[in-house]
Amino acid sequence: MAAAEEGSGKDMLSLVLRSRKALDHTKALCVRAEALSKDSTELALDLVAVDAKVRWATEMIQDQLKLVNNVARALSIQRLKLEQDAKAWDQKRKERTGALDVLLDDLGSQLVPPSFYETTSGSSLFGSQHSDEERADGAVDGTTKENHVNKHNGGRTKWKSLRFFVDEKAIEEAIERMDDDRNALEDLLESTGSQTQNLNAETQAIRNSLATAQSSIPASTQKLLQDQDAILSRMAQLLLDVTHHFDQMESALADQDAGEVLGDEDMEVLEGDTAELPVIIQETEQNLTKMEEISHKLKSSRETCERDLTHQKSCLTALESLGIEMSDLVDRHQSVEVEATAIQNTLQGHLIAISTLQETYIKYRAAYGSLVQEMSRRQKYREAMEEIIQGMNEQLRAMRQEEMSHREQFSKKEGAYLPEDLCPFVSDLPTVFEISAYDEEVPVSVDSQYVIEVQQNLSGGPGRRVVQI
């Protein structure tokens, strides 16, 4: 009996020691869990604070990027308007110069008879210069007023045209100056062509590199803390169970030391409870591992947010540089717009000059039609006057013949009876009267068929090309 009691006492002591060890280990795990809980709570607060800073920085950067994009869009619209104005001018230039070319071709198709220009001297009203050969052979010498009647009736292959009298060199120089100004405008626009694209590319690069704000961080952090609290509560319950078991074991050991004998059933209960301690310790360790995982997640999230915050700060620095670049670009665009407007005003002046020149040549063509009619009218006037003078001279010649007949009859009848020294001039012939023209102009003959051709051309007859301004 004494031996049985001694064996029972050793078993009890072993159970107490195992329970004590389990209690100490469980307490250590709970202490570690408590420390992790405090650290995790601080980590959670830091994480939420850093995340808030990241969010604030991201929103500010995005707002600034929107502002930069709006400025870039406005500059692009301004540049697009300048390009559209330039294209509109190009279309007008094409129309004006095309109409002028058609008009010049039309002037080239209108031949001018030599009688209209071989008596002129100097240069044309429109700047054309006669050749040295023409001056050498006197083709343009206006000092000799010879009658040019029917000089134009020969072949027309050598006739000049209305275009010959146009100063085409001056036109070419004017168009060349106009093209130079247009090229200057193109170079000016190209100088800013890629700047807004570069600005947009830089803003897009900053936007793409922005850290994405994790909207789930506050919620996920709260969820982790809730899980942590649940784990701590569970570990506290397990510690309470182990403590309660240890108290029971100490009480049983004290009873045994006092001489109380424990029954087999009581010992089985105590041994069964002690056998469950490893399971409890395992669960406690697993819960501690979960706590460590929570702490690791919070640390990892905080580190990520801190890296994001550091990156956002670098983005802010890049954004400051971009702001300086944008300011310079705005100044450059304003300067370009002022210069482009000045050049466009000059280009509009060129178009007005082309239109004025075209109107002048249209009037020149119309004036030539009037000139042909005027020369035809003068020819008719001259022919009518010549016919009158010819009729009067014929009448004067007939009257002189009649006078001569009267004088001859008088001489035959009375001459033999009159002394020679009495009125010796009675035998004189009658005075010759003749009416002649005194030229103060160069007479030009215009063929009536040519007049009809010119009028048909000017009035839109067969083959007539219509030139519009």
Short mmCIF file of C-alpha atoms in Angstrom, two decimals:
data_model
loop_
_atom_site.label_atom_id
_atom_site.label_comp_id
_atom_site.label_asym_id
_atom_site.label_seq_id
_atom_site.Cartn_x
_atom_site.Cartn_y
_atom_site.Cartn_z
CA MET A 1 0.00 0.00 0.00
CA ALA A 2 2.84 2.34 0.88
CA ALA A 3 4.55 1.49 -2.40
CA ALA A 4 1.33 2.26 -4.33
CA GLU A 5 0.99 5.59 -2.60
CA GLU A 6 4.63 6.39 -3.35
CA GLY A 7 4.12 5.56 -7.05
CA SER A 8 0.96 7.65 -7.15
CA GLY A 9 2.84 10.55 -5.60
CA LYS A 10 5.55 10.36 -8.24
CA ASP A 11 2.95 10.32 -11.01
CA MET A 12 1.22 13.30 -9.49
CA LEU A 13 4.46 15.21 -9.23
CA SER A 14 5.25 14.38 -12.85
CA LEU A 15 1.83 15.63 -13.93
CA VAL A 16 2.32 18.85 -11.93
CA LEU A 17 5.72 19.44 -13.50
CA ARG A 18 4.34 18.85 -16.96
CA SER A 19 1.46 21.20 -16.22
CA ARG A 20 3.85 23.81 -14.85
CA LYS A 21 6.01 23.58 -17.94
CA ALA A 22 2.95 23.84 -20.18
CA LEU A 23 1.74 26.87 -18.22
CA ASP A 24 5.10 28.62 -18.47
CA HIS A 25 5.32 27.92 -22.18
CA THR A 26 1.76 29.12 -22.76
CA LYS A 27 2.43 32.29 -20.78
CA ALA A 28 5.58 32.93 -22.82
CA LEU A 29 3.61 32.49 -26.03
CA CYS A 30 0.92 34.86 -24.80
CA VAL A 31 3.49 37.44 -23.69
CA ARG A 32 5.04 37.24 -27.15
CA ALA A 33 1.59 37.57 -28.69
CA GLU A 34 0.86 40.61 -26.53
CA ALA A 35 4.07 42.28 -27.65
CA LEU A 36 3.27 41.48 -31.28
CA SER A 37 -0.20 42.91 -30.74
CA LYS A 38 1.22 46.23 -29.53
CA ASP A 39 3.72 46.32 -32.39
CA SER A 40 1.03 45.47 -34.89
CA THR A 41 -1.23 48.20 -33.55
CA GLU A 42 1.56 50.76 -33.96
CA LEU A 43 2.32 49.36 -37.40
CA ALA A 44 -1.33 49.69 -38.33
CA LEU A 45 -1.40 53.33 -37.23
CA ASP A 46 1.79 54.08 -39.17
CA LEU A 47 0.44 52.23 -42.18
CA VAL A 48 -2.80 54.20 -42.24
CA ALA A 49 -0.88 57.47 -41.78
CA VAL A 50 1.60 56.73 -44.57
CA ASP A 51 -1.20 55.53 -46.83
CA ALA A 52 -3.01 58.81 -46.20
CA LYS A 53 0.14 60.72 -47.21
CA VAL A 54 0.45 58.61 -50.36
CA ARG A 55 -3.18 59.29 -51.21
CA TRP A 56 -2.76 63.02 -50.64
CA ALA A 57 0.41 63.15 -52.73
CA THR A 58 -1.20 61.10 -55.49
CA GLU A 59 -4.28 63.30 -55.63
CA MET A 60 -2.16 66.45 -55.69
CA ILE A 61 0.06 65.08 -58.45
CA GLN A 62 -2.97 63.97 -60.47
CA ASP A 63 -4.53 67.42 -60.11
CA GLN A 64 -1.29 69.03 -61.27
CA LEU A 65 -1.05 66.61 -64.18
CA LYS A 66 -4.62 67.50 -65.18
CA LEU A 67 -3.63 71.17 -65.12
CA VAL A 68 -0.57 70.45 -67.28
CA ASN A 69 -2.71 68.43 -69.69
CA ASN A 70 -5.24 71.27 -69.90
CA VAL A 71 -2.45 73.73 -70.67
CA ALA A 72 -0.96 71.36 -73.27
CA ARG A 73 -4.42 70.90 -74.80
CA ALA A 74 -4.95 74.66 -74.96
CA LEU A 75 -1.54 75.12 -76.60
CA SER A 76 -2.34 72.35 -79.08
CA ILE A 77 -5.64 74.04 -79.93
CA GLN A 78 -3.85 77.35 -80.47
CA ARG A 79 -1.26 75.71 -82.68
CA LEU A 80 -3.98 73.79 -84.56
CA LYS A 81 -5.77 77.07 -85.25
CA LEU A 82 -2.55 78.57 -86.60
CA GLU A 83 -2.09 75.51 -88.83
CA GLN A 84 -5.72 75.71 -90.01
CA ASP A 85 -5.30 79.40 -90.78
CA ALA A 86 -2.14 78.57 -92.73
CA LYS A 87 -3.95 75.82 -94.68
CA ALA A 88 -6.85 78.18 -95.39
CA TRP A 89 -4.33 80.71 -96.68
CA ASP A 90 -2.71 78.00 -98.83
CA GLN A 91 -6.08 77.30 -100.40
CA LYS A 92 -6.67 80.99 -101.09
CA ARG A 93 -3.17 81.29 -102.51
CA LYS A 94 -3.82 78.35 -104.81
CA GLU A 95 -7.07 79.93 -105.97
CA ARG A 96 -5.60 83.42 -106.44
CA THR A 97 -2.42 82.34 -108.19
CA GLY A 98 -4.35 79.80 -110.27
CA ALA A 99 -6.78 82.49 -111.38
CA LEU A 100 -3.84 84.79 -112.15
CA ASP A 101 -2.16 82.05 -114.22
CA VAL A 102 -5.38 81.49 -116.15
CA LEU A 103 -5.67 85.22 -116.73
CA LEU A 104 -2.06 85.44 -117.92
CA ASP A 105 -2.66 82.51 -120.27
CA ASP A 106 -5.74 84.31 -121.51
CA LEU A 107 -3.68 87.43 -122.13
CA GLY A 108 -1.16 85.24 -123.94
CA SER A 109 -3.89 83.98 -126.25
CA GLN A 110 -4.89 87.49 -127.28
CA LEU A 111 -2.63 88.52 -130.16
CA VAL A 112 -1.78 92.16 -130.81
CA PRO A 113 -1.07 93.37 -134.36
CA PRO A 114 2.34 94.99 -134.89
CA SER A 115 0.70 98.30 -135.80
CA PHE A 116 -0.27 98.63 -132.13
CA TYR A 117 3.25 98.48 -130.69
CA GLU A 118 5.85 99.16 -133.39
CA THR A 119 5.40 102.89 -132.95
CA THR A 120 5.71 102.88 -129.16
CA SER A 121 8.83 103.94 -127.27
CA GLY A 122 10.19 103.08 -123.88
CA SER A 123 8.79 100.36 -121.69
CA SER A 124 5.27 99.11 -121.35
CA LEU A 125 2.94 100.42 -118.71
CA PHE A 126 3.17 96.94 -117.15
CA GLY A 127 6.96 96.76 -117.20
CA SER A 128 7.79 94.75 -120.34
CA GLN A 129 11.00 95.85 -122.03
CA HIS A 130 11.62 95.77 -125.77
CA SER A 131 14.69 93.99 -127.03
CA ASP A 132 17.89 95.70 -128.07
CA GLU A 133 17.36 94.39 -131.60
CA GLU A 134 14.03 96.19 -131.76
CA ARG A 135 15.70 99.43 -130.70
CA ALA A 136 18.53 98.89 -133.16
CA ASP A 137 16.31 98.52 -136.21
CA GLY A 138 13.99 101.33 -135.14
CA ALA A 139 11.02 99.07 -134.56
CA VAL A 140 10.06 101.02 -131.48
CA ASP A 141 11.17 104.44 -132.64
CA GLY A 142 8.17 106.72 -132.28
CA THR A 143 9.72 109.69 -134.06
CA THR A 144 8.71 108.49 -137.54
CA LYS A 145 4.97 108.75 -138.10
CA GLU A 146 4.53 106.34 -140.91
CA ASN A 147 1.17 104.96 -141.87
CA HIS A 148 0.81 101.40 -140.52
CA VAL A 149 -2.11 100.53 -142.64
CA ASN A 150 -2.46 96.78 -143.20
CA LYS A 151 0.90 95.97 -141.62
CA HIS A 152 -0.93 93.47 -139.47
CA ASN A 153 -2.48 91.67 -142.38
CA GLY A 154 0.54 89.37 -142.77
CA GLY A 155 1.05 86.13 -140.88
CA ARG A 156 0.27 86.26 -137.13
CA THR A 157 3.13 83.99 -136.07
CA LYS A 158 5.29 86.97 -135.14
CA TRP A 159 2.55 88.94 -133.47
CA LYS A 160 3.01 89.69 -129.81
CA SER A 161 0.33 89.03 -127.25
CA LEU A 162 -1.11 91.08 -124.41
CA ARG A 163 1.00 89.00 -122.03
CA PHE A 164 4.18 90.37 -123.63
CA PHE A 165 3.43 93.74 -122.07
CA VAL A 166 3.02 92.27 -118.57
CA ASP A 167 5.96 92.53 -116.17
CA GLU A 168 6.10 88.82 -115.33
CA LYS A 169 9.46 89.19 -113.62
CA ALA A 170 7.86 91.46 -111.02
CA ILE A 171 5.07 88.88 -110.58
CA GLU A 172 7.59 86.10 -110.06
CA GLU A 173 9.50 88.19 -107.51
CA ALA A 174 6.27 88.99 -105.66
CA ILE A 175 5.29 85.30 -105.56
CA GLU A 176 8.81 84.38 -104.44
CA ARG A 177 8.58 86.88 -101.56
CA MET A 178 5.18 85.46 -100.68
CA ASP A 179 6.55 81.89 -100.66
CA ASP A 180 9.48 82.98 -98.50
CA ASP A 181 7.07 84.39 -95.92
CA ARG A 182 4.99 81.21 -96.07
CA ASN A 183 8.11 79.09 -95.52
CA ALA A 184 9.04 81.31 -92.57
CA LEU A 185 5.60 80.65 -91.08
CA GLU A 186 6.00 76.90 -91.62
CA ASP A 187 9.41 76.91 -89.93
CA LEU A 188 7.94 78.89 -87.03
CA LEU A 189 5.09 76.42 -86.55
CA GLU A 190 7.43 73.44 -86.81
CA SER A 191 9.60 74.89 -84.03
CA THR A 192 6.79 74.12 -81.55
CA GLY A 193 5.40 71.04 -83.27
CA SER A 194 6.88 68.45 -80.93
CA GLN A 195 6.95 70.48 -77.73
CA THR A 196 3.37 69.81 -76.67
CA GLN A 197 3.82 66.15 -77.63
CA ASN A 198 6.90 65.96 -75.44
CA LEU A 199 4.98 67.63 -72.63
CA ASN A 200 2.15 65.12 -72.94
CA ALA A 201 4.65 62.26 -73.04
CA GLU A 202 6.33 63.48 -69.86
CA THR A 203 3.02 63.88 -68.03
CA GLN A 204 1.96 60.42 -69.16
CA ALA A 205 5.26 58.98 -67.94
CA ILE A 206 4.72 60.56 -64.52
CA ARG A 207 1.12 59.35 -64.44
CA ASN A 208 2.14 55.81 -65.36
CA SER A 209 4.80 55.77 -62.65
CA LEU A 210 2.43 56.96 -59.94
CA ALA A 211 1.85 54.47 -57.15
CA THR A 212 -1.70 53.26 -57.21
CA ALA A 213 -3.44 54.17 -54.00
CA GLN A 214 -4.72 50.99 -52.39
CA SER A 215 -8.24 51.80 -51.34
CA SER A 216 -8.43 48.54 -49.32
CA ILE A 217 -5.61 49.39 -46.92
CA PRO A 218 -7.79 50.96 -44.20
CA ALA A 219 -10.34 48.17 -44.45
CA SER A 220 -7.73 45.41 -44.67
CA THR A 221 -5.82 46.90 -41.75
CA GLN A 222 -8.98 46.99 -39.68
CA LYS A 223 -9.69 43.39 -40.64
CA LEU A 224 -6.19 42.34 -39.58
CA LEU A 225 -6.58 44.07 -36.21
CA GLN A 226 -9.94 42.39 -35.71
CA ASP A 227 -8.39 39.01 -36.51
CA GLN A 228 -5.57 39.84 -34.12
CA ASP A 229 -8.03 40.64 -31.33
CA ALA A 230 -9.85 37.38 -31.95
CA ILE A 231 -6.58 35.46 -31.82
CA LEU A 232 -5.54 37.22 -28.62
CA SER A 233 -8.90 36.40 -27.06
CA ARG A 234 -8.49 32.76 -28.05
CA MET A 235 -4.94 32.64 -26.67
CA ALA A 236 -6.13 34.25 -23.43
CA GLN A 237 -8.82 31.59 -23.16
CA LEU A 238 -6.25 28.84 -23.74
CA LEU A 239 -3.95 30.38 -21.12
CA LEU A 240 -6.88 30.52 -18.74
CA ASP A 241 -7.60 26.82 -19.39
CA VAL A 242 -3.96 25.85 -18.78
CA THR A 243 -3.85 27.98 -15.63
CA HIS A 244 -7.05 26.39 -14.36
CA HIS A 245 -5.63 22.93 -15.06
CA PHE A 246 -2.39 23.81 -13.25
CA ASP A 247 -4.36 25.10 -10.24
CA GLN A 248 -6.23 21.80 -10.16
CA MET A 249 -2.97 19.88 -10.31
CA GLU A 250 -1.44 21.93 -7.47
CA SER A 251 -4.57 21.42 -5.35
CA ALA A 252 -4.51 17.66 -5.99
CA LEU A 253 -0.81 17.53 -5.12
CA ALA A 254 -1.44 19.44 -1.88
CA ASP A 255 -4.30 17.08 -0.97
CA GLN A 256 -2.04 14.14 -1.66
CA ASP A 257 0.73 15.62 0.47
CA ALA A 258 -1.86 16.07 3.24
CA GLY A 259 -2.50 12.35 3.18
CA GLU A 260 -5.60 12.31 1.04
CA VAL A 261 -5.68 9.42 -1.37
CA LEU A 262 -6.91 10.18 -4.91
CA GLY A 263 -9.11 7.70 -6.56
CA ASP A 264 -8.34 6.08 -9.89
CA GLU A 265 -11.07 8.06 -11.62
CA ASP A 266 -9.63 11.35 -10.33
CA MET A 267 -6.19 10.35 -11.55
CA GLU A 268 -7.54 9.41 -14.96
CA VAL A 269 -9.22 12.81 -15.23
CA LEU A 270 -6.04 14.61 -14.26
CA GLU A 271 -3.94 12.52 -16.60
CA GLY A 272 -6.43 13.08 -19.45
CA ASP A 273 -6.41 16.83 -18.91
CA THR A 274 -2.60 16.81 -18.81
CA ALA A 275 -2.51 14.81 -22.04
CA GLU A 276 -4.47 17.58 -23.76
CA LEU A 277 -1.86 20.21 -22.89
CA PRO A 278 0.29 19.57 -26.01
CA VAL A 279 -2.76 20.16 -28.18
CA ILE A 280 -3.45 23.43 -26.38
CA ILE A 281 0.19 24.48 -26.71
CA GLN A 282 0.13 23.59 -30.40
CA GLU A 283 -2.98 25.70 -30.95
CA THR A 284 -1.38 28.56 -29.00
CA GLU A 285 1.76 28.33 -31.13
CA GLN A 286 -0.36 28.31 -34.26
CA ASN A 287 -2.18 31.42 -33.04
CA LEU A 288 1.18 33.07 -32.34
CA THR A 289 2.24 32.20 -35.87
CA LYS A 290 -0.92 33.87 -37.13
CA MET A 291 -0.05 36.93 -35.06
CA GLU A 292 3.42 36.96 -36.58
CA GLU A 293 1.88 36.69 -40.06
CA ILE A 294 -0.37 39.64 -39.28
CA SER A 295 2.63 41.62 -38.09
CA HIS A 296 4.56 40.65 -41.22
CA LYS A 297 1.69 41.73 -43.46
CA LEU A 298 1.44 45.08 -41.72
CA LYS A 299 5.22 45.60 -41.95
CA SER A 300 5.22 44.66 -45.63
CA SER A 301 2.30 47.00 -46.35
CA ARG A 302 3.97 49.84 -44.47
CA GLU A 303 7.24 49.34 -46.34
CA THR A 304 5.34 49.34 -49.63
CA CYS A 305 3.55 52.55 -48.69
CA GLU A 306 6.81 54.16 -47.60
CA ARG A 307 8.39 53.24 -50.96
CA ASP A 308 5.32 54.64 -52.70
CA LEU A 309 5.61 57.84 -50.65
CA THR A 310 9.27 58.18 -51.56
CA HIS A 311 8.39 57.65 -55.22
CA GLN A 312 5.58 60.20 -55.01
CA LYS A 313 8.07 62.72 -53.64
CA SER A 314 10.31 62.08 -56.65
CA CYS A 315 7.25 62.55 -58.87
CA LEU A 316 6.60 65.88 -57.17
CA THR A 317 10.17 66.92 -57.92
CA ALA A 318 9.72 65.87 -61.56
CA LEU A 319 6.44 67.75 -61.62
CA GLU A 320 8.14 70.92 -60.42
CA SER A 321 10.62 70.65 -63.28
CA LEU A 322 7.73 69.98 -65.64
CA GLY A 323 6.00 73.11 -64.35
CA ILE A 324 9.05 75.21 -65.21
CA GLU A 325 9.18 73.60 -68.64
CA MET A 326 5.47 74.24 -69.13
CA SER A 327 5.88 77.91 -68.20
CA ASP A 328 8.69 78.29 -70.73
CA LEU A 329 6.58 76.50 -73.32
CA VAL A 330 3.62 78.82 -72.72
CA ASP A 331 5.89 81.85 -73.18
CA ARG A 332 7.33 80.32 -76.35
CA HIS A 333 3.87 79.59 -77.76
CA GLN A 334 2.72 83.11 -77.03
CA SER A 335 5.77 84.47 -78.80
CA VAL A 336 5.17 82.13 -81.74
CA GLU A 337 1.51 83.15 -81.90
CA VAL A 338 2.47 86.84 -82.06
CA GLU A 339 5.07 86.19 -84.77
CA ALA A 340 2.72 83.90 -86.69
CA THR A 341 -0.06 86.49 -86.58
CA ALA A 342 2.32 89.12 -87.96
CA ILE A 343 3.45 86.79 -90.77
CA GLN A 344 -0.17 85.85 -91.56
CA ASN A 345 -1.07 89.52 -91.83
CA THR A 346 1.82 89.90 -94.27
CA LEU A 347 0.60 86.86 -96.21
CA GLN A 348 -2.89 88.34 -96.39
CA GLY A 349 -1.27 91.46 -97.80
CA HIS A 350 0.37 89.31 -100.48
CA LEU A 351 -3.02 87.85 -101.44
CA ILE A 352 -4.51 91.33 -101.62
CA ALA A 353 -1.61 92.37 -103.87
CA ILE A 354 -2.24 89.32 -106.12
CA SER A 355 -5.96 90.17 -106.27
CA THR A 356 -5.16 93.80 -107.05
CA LEU A 357 -2.77 92.68 -109.76
CA GLN A 358 -5.41 90.35 -111.18
CA GLU A 359 -8.01 93.10 -111.18
CA THR A 360 -5.51 95.36 -112.93
CA TYR A 361 -4.91 92.80 -115.67
CA ILE A 362 -8.62 92.16 -116.05
CA LYS A 363 -9.10 95.88 -116.56
CA TYR A 364 -6.07 95.85 -118.84
CA ARG A 365 -7.70 93.18 -120.98
CA ALA A 366 -10.97 95.10 -121.03
CA ALA A 367 -9.11 98.33 -121.80
CA TYR A 368 -7.46 96.62 -124.74
CA GLY A 369 -10.89 95.74 -126.11
CA SER A 370 -11.85 99.37 -125.76
CA LEU A 371 -8.56 100.33 -127.39
CA VAL A 372 -9.30 98.16 -130.42
CA GLN A 373 -12.75 99.71 -130.71
CA GLU A 374 -11.28 103.18 -130.31
CA MET A 375 -8.68 102.58 -133.02
CA SER A 376 -11.38 101.14 -135.27
CA ARG A 377 -13.50 104.24 -134.65
CA ARG A 378 -10.57 106.51 -135.43
CA GLN A 379 -9.89 104.57 -138.59
CA LYS A 380 -13.49 105.10 -139.69
CA TYR A 381 -13.22 108.78 -138.79
CA ARG A 382 -9.98 109.10 -140.77
CA GLU A 383 -11.45 107.26 -143.75
CA ALA A 384 -14.53 109.50 -143.68
CA MET A 385 -12.34 112.62 -143.53
CA GLU A 386 -10.14 111.31 -146.33
CA GLU A 387 -13.23 110.65 -148.45
CA ILE A 388 -14.47 114.19 -147.85
CA ILE A 389 -11.05 115.67 -148.68
CA GLN A 390 -10.81 113.53 -151.81
CA GLY A 391 -14.24 114.71 -152.96
CA MET A 392 -13.38 118.35 -152.31
CA ASN A 393 -10.06 118.00 -154.17
CA GLU A 394 -11.85 116.45 -157.12
CA GLN A 395 -14.32 119.35 -157.09
CA LEU A 396 -11.43 121.85 -156.94
CA ARG A 397 -9.70 120.15 -159.85
CA ALA A 398 -12.95 120.21 -161.87
CA MET A 399 -13.48 123.90 -161.12
CA ARG A 400 -9.86 124.63 -162.15
CA GLN A 401 -10.35 122.79 -165.41
CA GLU A 402 -13.47 124.81 -166.00
CA GLU A 403 -11.58 128.00 -165.14
CA MET A 404 -8.81 127.08 -167.54
CA SER A 405 -11.40 126.51 -170.26
CA HIS A 406 -12.90 129.97 -169.62
CA ARG A 407 -9.49 131.62 -169.77
CA GLU A 408 -8.54 129.81 -172.95
CA GLN A 409 -11.77 130.97 -174.65
CA PHE A 410 -11.09 134.53 -173.49
CA SER A 411 -7.56 134.46 -174.90
CA LYS A 412 -8.75 133.14 -178.26
CA LYS A 413 -11.49 135.78 -178.54
CA GLU A 414 -9.83 138.89 -177.14
CA GLY A 415 -6.13 138.13 -176.86
CA ALA A 416 -5.19 139.20 -180.36
CA TYR A 417 -6.48 142.70 -179.76
CA LEU A 418 -4.73 143.41 -176.50
CA PRO A 419 -1.16 144.70 -176.33
CA GLU A 420 1.34 142.39 -174.66
CA ASP A 421 2.37 144.97 -172.14
CA LEU A 422 -1.18 145.55 -171.07
CA CYS A 423 -1.99 143.17 -168.21
CA PRO A 424 0.67 140.69 -169.25
CA PHE A 425 -0.39 138.18 -166.49
CA VAL A 426 -3.79 137.70 -168.05
CA SER A 427 -2.38 134.58 -169.61
CA ASP A 428 -1.44 133.01 -166.19
CA LEU A 429 -2.90 129.65 -165.33
CA PRO A 430 -5.39 129.53 -162.44
CA THR A 431 -4.04 128.87 -158.95
CA VAL A 432 -3.96 125.22 -157.93
CA PHE A 433 -6.03 124.75 -154.77
CA GLU A 434 -5.64 121.44 -152.91
CA ILE A 435 -6.80 120.37 -149.45
CA SER A 436 -4.33 118.12 -147.58
CA ALA A 437 -4.19 116.56 -144.07
CA TYR A 438 -1.58 117.55 -141.49
CA ASP A 439 -0.58 114.45 -139.55
CA GLU A 440 -0.43 114.83 -135.79
CA GLU A 441 -0.99 111.13 -135.11
CA VAL A 442 0.22 107.81 -136.36
CA PRO A 443 -2.57 106.36 -138.45
CA VAL A 444 -3.28 102.74 -137.54
CA SER A 445 -5.43 100.48 -139.62
CA VAL A 446 -7.49 97.82 -137.81
CA ASP A 447 -9.00 94.95 -139.69
CA SER A 448 -12.75 94.70 -139.05
CA GLN A 449 -12.54 90.92 -138.62
CA TYR A 450 -9.88 91.38 -135.92
CA VAL A 451 -12.17 93.79 -134.08
CA ILE A 452 -14.92 91.17 -134.12
CA GLU A 453 -12.52 88.51 -132.81
CA VAL A 454 -11.38 90.70 -129.93
CA GLN A 455 -14.94 91.55 -128.94
CA GLN A 456 -15.92 87.88 -129.02
CA ASN A 457 -13.00 87.03 -126.76
CA LEU A 458 -13.88 89.76 -124.28
CA SER A 459 -17.58 88.95 -124.26
CA GLY A 460 -17.08 85.21 -123.68
CA GLY A 461 -17.37 84.04 -127.26
CA PRO A 462 -16.08 80.75 -128.69
CA GLY A 463 -12.99 79.50 -126.85
CA ARG A 464 -13.27 82.19 -124.18
CA ARG A 465 -11.97 81.23 -120.72
CA VAL A 466 -13.71 82.85 -117.79
CA VAL A 467 -11.39 84.16 -115.07
CA GLN A 468 -12.89 84.81 -111.66
CA ILE A 469 -11.38 86.74 -108.78
#
